[in-house]
PDB file of N, CA and C in Angstrom:
ATOM      1  N   MET A   1     118.073 -22.280  55.778  1.00 84.00           N
ATOM      2  CA  MET A   1     117.165 -21.731  56.151  1.00 84.00           C
ATOM      3  C   MET A   1     116.773 -22.328  57.419  1.00 84.00           C
ATOM      4  N   TYR A   2     116.537 -21.680  58.775  1.00 86.00           N
ATOM      5  CA  TYR A   2     116.379 -22.519  60.065  1.00 86.00           C
ATOM      6  C   TYR A   2     115.102 -21.871  60.312  1.00 86.00           C
ATOM      7  N   ARG A   3     114.230 -22.795  61.417  1.00 87.00           N
ATOM      8  CA  ARG A   3     113.371 -22.035  62.273  1.00 87.00           C
ATOM      9  C   ARG A   3     113.806 -21.171  63.217  1.00 87.00           C
ATOM     10  N   SER A   4     113.315 -19.939  63.418  1.00 85.00           N
ATOM     11  CA  SER A   4     113.897 -19.350  64.533  1.00 85.00           C
ATOM     12  C   SER A   4     113.383 -19.636  65.983  1.00 85.00           C
ATOM     13  N   ARG A   5     114.766 -19.898  66.795  1.00 82.00           N
ATOM     14  CA  ARG A   5     114.493 -19.725  68.237  1.00 82.00           C
ATOM     15  C   ARG A   5     114.011 -18.527  68.772  1.00 82.00           C
ATOM     16  N   GLU A   6     114.192 -17.438  68.454  1.00 84.00           N
ATOM     17  CA  GLU A   6     113.915 -16.421  69.237  1.00 84.00           C
ATOM     18  C   GLU A   6     112.705 -15.603  68.860  1.00 84.00           C
ATOM     19  N   HIS A   7     112.182 -15.646  67.451  1.00 85.00           N
ATOM     20  CA  HIS A   7     111.248 -15.063  66.684  1.00 85.00           C
ATOM     21  C   HIS A   7     110.124 -16.086  66.792  1.00 85.00           C
ATOM     22  N   ARG A   8     109.539 -16.849  67.693  1.00 84.00           N
ATOM     23  CA  ARG A   8     108.407 -17.758  67.603  1.00 84.00           C
ATOM     24  C   ARG A   8     107.451 -17.611  68.184  1.00 84.00           C
ATOM     25  N   ILE A   9     106.534 -17.943  67.449  1.00 86.00           N
ATOM     26  CA  ILE A   9     105.340 -18.322  68.691  1.00 86.00           C
ATOM     27  C   ILE A   9     104.418 -19.550  68.601  1.00 86.00           C
ATOM     28  N   LEU A  10     104.521 -20.273  67.277  1.00 87.00           N
ATOM     29  CA  LEU A  10     104.367 -21.634  67.528  1.00 87.00           C
ATOM     30  C   LEU A  10     105.345 -22.607  67.341  1.00 87.00           C
ATOM     31  N   ALA A  11     106.213 -22.354  66.100  1.00 90.00           N
ATOM     32  CA  ALA A  11     107.216 -23.374  65.504  1.00 90.00           C
ATOM     33  C   ALA A  11     108.457 -22.565  65.439  1.00 90.00           C
ATOM     34  N   GLY A  12     108.352 -21.178  65.063  1.00 90.00           N
ATOM     35  CA  GLY A  12     109.546 -20.367  64.367  1.00 90.00           C
ATOM     36  C   GLY A  12     109.434 -20.693  62.711  1.00 90.00           C
ATOM     37  N   VAL A  13     108.513 -21.048  62.066  1.00 92.00           N
ATOM     38  CA  VAL A  13     108.815 -20.681  60.496  1.00 92.00           C
ATOM     39  C   VAL A  13     108.658 -19.303  60.073  1.00 92.00           C
ATOM     40  N   CYS A  14     107.687 -18.665  60.836  1.00 91.00           N
ATOM     41  CA  CYS A  14     107.654 -17.387  60.150  1.00 91.00           C
ATOM     42  C   CYS A  14     108.729 -16.348  60.637  1.00 91.00           C
ATOM     43  N   GLY A  15     109.091 -16.709  61.765  1.00 91.00           N
ATOM     44  CA  GLY A  15     110.473 -16.069  62.249  1.00 91.00           C
ATOM     45  C   GLY A  15     111.526 -16.599  61.520  1.00 91.00           C
ATOM     46  N   GLY A  16     111.892 -17.902  61.152  1.00 91.00           N
ATOM     47  CA  GLY A  16     112.778 -18.091  60.214  1.00 91.00           C
ATOM     48  C   GLY A  16     112.641 -17.394  58.673  1.00 91.00           C
ATOM     49  N   ILE A  17     111.234 -17.625  58.206  1.00 92.00           N
ATOM     50  CA  ILE A  17     111.490 -16.852  57.154  1.00 92.00           C
ATOM     51  C   ILE A  17     111.753 -15.151  57.256  1.00 92.00           C
ATOM     52  N   ALA A  18     111.260 -14.594  58.103  1.00 93.00           N
ATOM     53  CA  ALA A  18     111.558 -13.011  58.382  1.00 93.00           C
ATOM     54  C   ALA A  18     113.222 -13.237  58.436  1.00 93.00           C
ATOM     55  N   ASP A  19     113.894 -14.015  59.321  1.00 90.00           N
ATOM     56  CA  ASP A  19     115.266 -13.891  59.293  1.00 90.00           C
ATOM     57  C   ASP A  19     116.004 -14.148  57.933  1.00 90.00           C
ATOM     58  N   LYS A  20     115.451 -14.614  56.984  1.00 91.00           N
ATOM     59  CA  LYS A  20     116.241 -15.262  55.799  1.00 91.00           C
ATOM     60  C   LYS A  20     115.924 -13.854  54.984  1.00 91.00           C
ATOM     61  N   LEU A  21     114.772 -13.497  55.153  1.00 93.00           N
ATOM     62  CA  LEU A  21     114.212 -12.189  54.063  1.00 93.00           C
ATOM     63  C   LEU A  21     114.959 -10.923  54.670  1.00 93.00           C
ATOM     64  N   GLY A  22     115.417 -10.628  55.721  1.00 93.00           N
ATOM     65  CA  GLY A  22     115.535  -9.764  56.358  1.00 93.00           C
ATOM     66  C   GLY A  22     114.235  -8.616  56.546  1.00 93.00           C
ATOM     67  N   LEU A  23     113.128  -9.445  57.151  1.00 94.00           N
ATOM     68  CA  LEU A  23     112.192  -8.489  57.198  1.00 94.00           C
ATOM     69  C   LEU A  23     111.420  -8.806  58.812  1.00 94.00           C
ATOM     70  N   PRO A  24     111.054  -7.790  59.480  1.00 95.00           N
ATOM     71  CA  PRO A  24     110.507  -7.793  60.631  1.00 95.00           C
ATOM     72  C   PRO A  24     109.442  -9.126  60.610  1.00 95.00           C
ATOM     73  N   PRO A  25     109.752 -10.056  61.952  1.00 94.00           N
ATOM     74  CA  PRO A  25     108.530 -11.179  62.075  1.00 94.00           C
ATOM     75  C   PRO A  25     107.255 -10.891  62.095  1.00 94.00           C
ATOM     76  N   THR A  26     106.686  -9.856  62.872  1.00 94.00           N
ATOM     77  CA  THR A  26     105.369  -9.434  62.768  1.00 94.00           C
ATOM     78  C   THR A  26     104.812  -9.382  61.321  1.00 94.00           C
ATOM     79  N   LEU A  27     105.610  -8.660  60.378  1.00 96.00           N
ATOM     80  CA  LEU A  27     105.109  -8.664  59.209  1.00 96.00           C
ATOM     81  C   LEU A  27     105.052  -9.645  58.083  1.00 96.00           C
ATOM     82  N   VAL A  28     105.776 -10.743  58.507  1.00 95.00           N
ATOM     83  CA  VAL A  28     105.614 -11.627  57.725  1.00 95.00           C
ATOM     84  C   VAL A  28     104.469 -12.850  58.347  1.00 95.00           C
ATOM     85  N   ARG A  29     104.494 -12.711  59.771  1.00 94.00           N
ATOM     86  CA  ARG A  29     103.247 -13.353  60.709  1.00 94.00           C
ATOM     87  C   ARG A  29     101.721 -12.938  59.766  1.00 94.00           C
ATOM     88  N   ILE A  30     101.694 -11.494  59.702  1.00 95.00           N
ATOM     89  CA  ILE A  30     100.420 -10.702  59.269  1.00 95.00           C
ATOM     90  C   ILE A  30     100.119 -11.318  57.775  1.00 95.00           C
ATOM     91  N   LEU A  31     101.267 -11.377  56.774  1.00 94.00           N
ATOM     92  CA  LEU A  31     101.378 -11.711  55.225  1.00 94.00           C
ATOM     93  C   LEU A  31     100.984 -12.858  55.620  1.00 94.00           C
ATOM     94  N   TRP A  32     101.319 -13.808  56.065  1.00 92.00           N
ATOM     95  CA  TRP A  32     100.626 -15.116  56.266  1.00 92.00           C
ATOM     96  C   TRP A  32      99.583 -15.439  56.573  1.00 92.00           C
ATOM     97  N   LEU A  33      98.966 -14.759  58.015  1.00 91.00           N
ATOM     98  CA  LEU A  33      97.539 -14.812  57.801  1.00 91.00           C
ATOM     99  C   LEU A  33      96.726 -14.529  57.036  1.00 91.00           C
ATOM    100  N   LEU A  34      97.112 -13.237  56.255  1.00 93.00           N
ATOM    101  CA  LEU A  34      96.226 -12.689  55.289  1.00 93.00           C
ATOM    102  C   LEU A  34      96.221 -13.813  53.771  1.00 93.00           C
ATOM    103  N   LEU A  35      97.138 -14.279  53.701  1.00 91.00           N
ATOM    104  CA  LEU A  35      97.278 -15.442  52.595  1.00 91.00           C
ATOM    105  C   LEU A  35      96.696 -16.576  53.251  1.00 91.00           C
ATOM    106  N   SER A  36      96.604 -16.796  54.297  1.00 89.00           N
ATOM    107  CA  SER A  36      95.708 -17.882  54.688  1.00 89.00           C
ATOM    108  C   SER A  36      94.135 -17.780  54.574  1.00 89.00           C
ATOM    109  N   LEU A  37      94.038 -16.743  54.431  1.00 90.00           N
ATOM    110  CA  LEU A  37      92.439 -16.308  54.178  1.00 90.00           C
ATOM    111  C   LEU A  37      92.177 -16.764  52.941  1.00 90.00           C
ATOM    112  N   ILE A  38      92.759 -16.804  51.953  1.00 88.00           N
ATOM    113  CA  ILE A  38      92.681 -17.390  50.670  1.00 88.00           C
ATOM    114  C   ILE A  38      92.537 -18.683  50.675  1.00 88.00           C
ATOM    115  N   PRO A  39      91.475 -19.255  50.030  1.00 87.00           N
ATOM    116  CA  PRO A  39      91.113 -20.926  50.132  1.00 87.00           C
ATOM    117  C   PRO A  39      92.295 -21.464  49.477  1.00 87.00           C
ATOM    118  N   GLY A  40      92.634 -22.367  50.146  1.00 84.00           N
ATOM    119  CA  GLY A  40      93.673 -23.310  50.096  1.00 84.00           C
ATOM    120  C   GLY A  40      94.103 -23.975  51.106  1.00 84.00           C
ATOM    121  N   PRO A  41      95.484 -24.738  51.094  1.00 87.00           N
ATOM    122  CA  PRO A  41      95.769 -25.857  52.184  1.00 87.00           C
ATOM    123  C   PRO A  41      97.115 -25.183  52.615  1.00 87.00           C
ATOM    124  N   LEU A  42      97.189 -23.780  52.682  1.00 88.00           N
ATOM    125  CA  LEU A  42      98.068 -23.144  53.425  1.00 88.00           C
ATOM    126  C   LEU A  42      98.741 -23.659  54.995  1.00 88.00           C
ATOM    127  N   TRP A  43      97.937 -23.905  55.632  1.00 87.00           N
ATOM    128  CA  TRP A  43      98.163 -24.910  56.757  1.00 87.00           C
ATOM    129  C   TRP A  43      98.985 -26.126  56.679  1.00 87.00           C
ATOM    130  N   VAL A  44      98.583 -27.006  55.630  1.00 90.00           N
ATOM    131  CA  VAL A  44      99.435 -27.750  55.213  1.00 90.00           C
ATOM    132  C   VAL A  44     101.182 -27.668  54.910  1.00 90.00           C
ATOM    133  N   VAL A  45     101.269 -26.289  54.176  1.00 90.00           N
ATOM    134  CA  VAL A  45     102.435 -25.899  53.701  1.00 90.00           C
ATOM    135  C   VAL A  45     103.036 -25.391  55.003  1.00 90.00           C
ATOM    136  N   TYR A  46     102.483 -24.738  55.973  1.00 89.00           N
ATOM    137  CA  TYR A  46     103.351 -24.505  57.507  1.00 89.00           C
ATOM    138  C   TYR A  46     103.702 -25.854  58.071  1.00 89.00           C
ATOM    139  N   VAL A  47     102.701 -26.684  58.625  1.00 91.00           N
ATOM    140  CA  VAL A  47     103.173 -27.925  58.941  1.00 91.00           C
ATOM    141  C   VAL A  47     104.274 -28.384  58.570  1.00 91.00           C
ATOM    142  N   ALA A  48     104.104 -28.762  56.798  1.00 94.00           N
ATOM    143  CA  ALA A  48     105.445 -29.303  56.397  1.00 94.00           C
ATOM    144  C   ALA A  48     106.846 -28.421  56.705  1.00 94.00           C
ATOM    145  N   MET A  49     106.605 -27.178  56.442  1.00 92.00           N
ATOM    146  CA  MET A  49     107.807 -26.638  56.725  1.00 92.00           C
ATOM    147  C   MET A  49     108.186 -26.675  58.060  1.00 92.00           C
ATOM    148  N   TRP A  50     107.193 -26.763  59.180  1.00 92.00           N
ATOM    149  CA  TRP A  50     107.712 -27.193  60.593  1.00 92.00           C
ATOM    150  C   TRP A  50     108.524 -28.306  60.625  1.00 92.00           C
ATOM    151  N   ILE A  51     108.002 -29.466  59.940  1.00 94.00           N
ATOM    152  CA  ILE A  51     108.556 -30.605  60.021  1.00 94.00           C
ATOM    153  C   ILE A  51     109.984 -30.703  59.116  1.00 94.00           C
ATOM    154  N   LEU A  52     110.191 -30.070  57.796  1.00 95.00           N
ATOM    155  CA  LEU A  52     111.164 -30.259  57.092  1.00 95.00           C
ATOM    156  C   LEU A  52     112.362 -29.257  57.409  1.00 95.00           C
ATOM    157  N   ILE A  53     112.259 -27.966  57.829  1.00 92.00           N
ATOM    158  CA  ILE A  53     113.247 -27.077  58.217  1.00 92.00           C
ATOM    159  C   ILE A  53     113.857 -27.360  59.423  1.00 92.00           C
ATOM    160  N   PRO A  54     114.892 -27.132  59.690  1.00 91.00           N
ATOM    161  CA  PRO A  54     115.355 -27.498  61.016  1.00 91.00           C
ATOM    162  C   PRO A  54     115.371 -26.487  62.001  1.00 91.00           C
ATOM    163  N   GLU A  55     115.571 -26.513  63.416  1.00 88.00           N
ATOM    164  CA  GLU A  55     115.576 -25.418  64.141  1.00 88.00           C
ATOM    165  C   GLU A  55     117.432 -24.891  64.191  1.00 88.00           C
ATOM    166  N   GLU A  56     117.109 -23.473  64.428  1.00 85.00           N
ATOM    167  CA  GLU A  56     118.479 -22.956  64.188  1.00 85.00           C
ATOM    168  C   GLU A  56     119.193 -23.600  65.548  1.00 85.00           C
ATOM    169  N   PRO A  57     120.711 -23.524  64.858  1.00 85.00           N
ATOM    170  CA  PRO A  57     121.491 -24.245  66.154  1.00 85.00           C
ATOM    171  C   PRO A  57     121.830 -23.153  67.354  1.00 85.00           C
ATOM    172  N   LYS A  58     121.865 -23.808  68.474  1.00 82.00           N
ATOM    173  CA  LYS A  58     122.183 -22.757  69.399  1.00 82.00           C
ATOM    174  C   LYS A  58     123.367 -21.759  69.348  1.00 82.00           C
ATOM    175  N   GLY A  59     123.269 -20.591  69.737  1.00 75.00           N
ATOM    176  CA  GLY A  59     124.223 -19.589  69.331  1.00 75.00           C
ATOM    177  C   GLY A  59     124.438 -19.087  67.835  1.00 75.00           C
ATOM    178  N   TYR A  60     123.474 -19.621  67.519  1.00 70.00           N
ATOM    179  CA  TYR A  60     123.362 -18.929  65.420  1.00 70.00           C
ATOM    180  C   TYR A  60     122.701 -17.940  65.418  1.00 70.00           C
ATOM    181  N   ARG A  61     123.351 -16.984  64.910  1.00 66.00           N
ATOM    182  CA  ARG A  61     122.521 -16.001  64.490  1.00 66.00           C
ATOM    183  C   ARG A  61     122.522 -15.471  63.111  1.00 66.00           C
ATOM    184  N   ALA A  62     121.476 -15.238  62.525  1.00 57.00           N
ATOM    185  CA  ALA A  62     121.662 -15.006  60.844  1.00 57.00           C
ATOM    186  C   ALA A  62     121.990 -13.421  60.627  1.00 57.00           C
ATOM    187  N   ALA A  63     122.802 -13.213  59.762  1.00 52.00           N
ATOM    188  CA  ALA A  63     123.282 -12.036  59.562  1.00 52.00           C
ATOM    189  C   ALA A  63     122.436 -11.185  58.920  1.00 52.00           C
TER     190      ALA A  63
END
């Protein structure tokens, strides 16, 4: 799994998740936003994914 270069707003985490699951990036962003309304440190998970998941290589396109 990679952070998306094409479908990114902040770090490409939601775009990378969308590419991996075969879902539209907008849907993943909306789901992430809704989940972040639930009490808990979801922003910590996002930052951790931002740090731990590598950015997709140039020229790479998920099938």
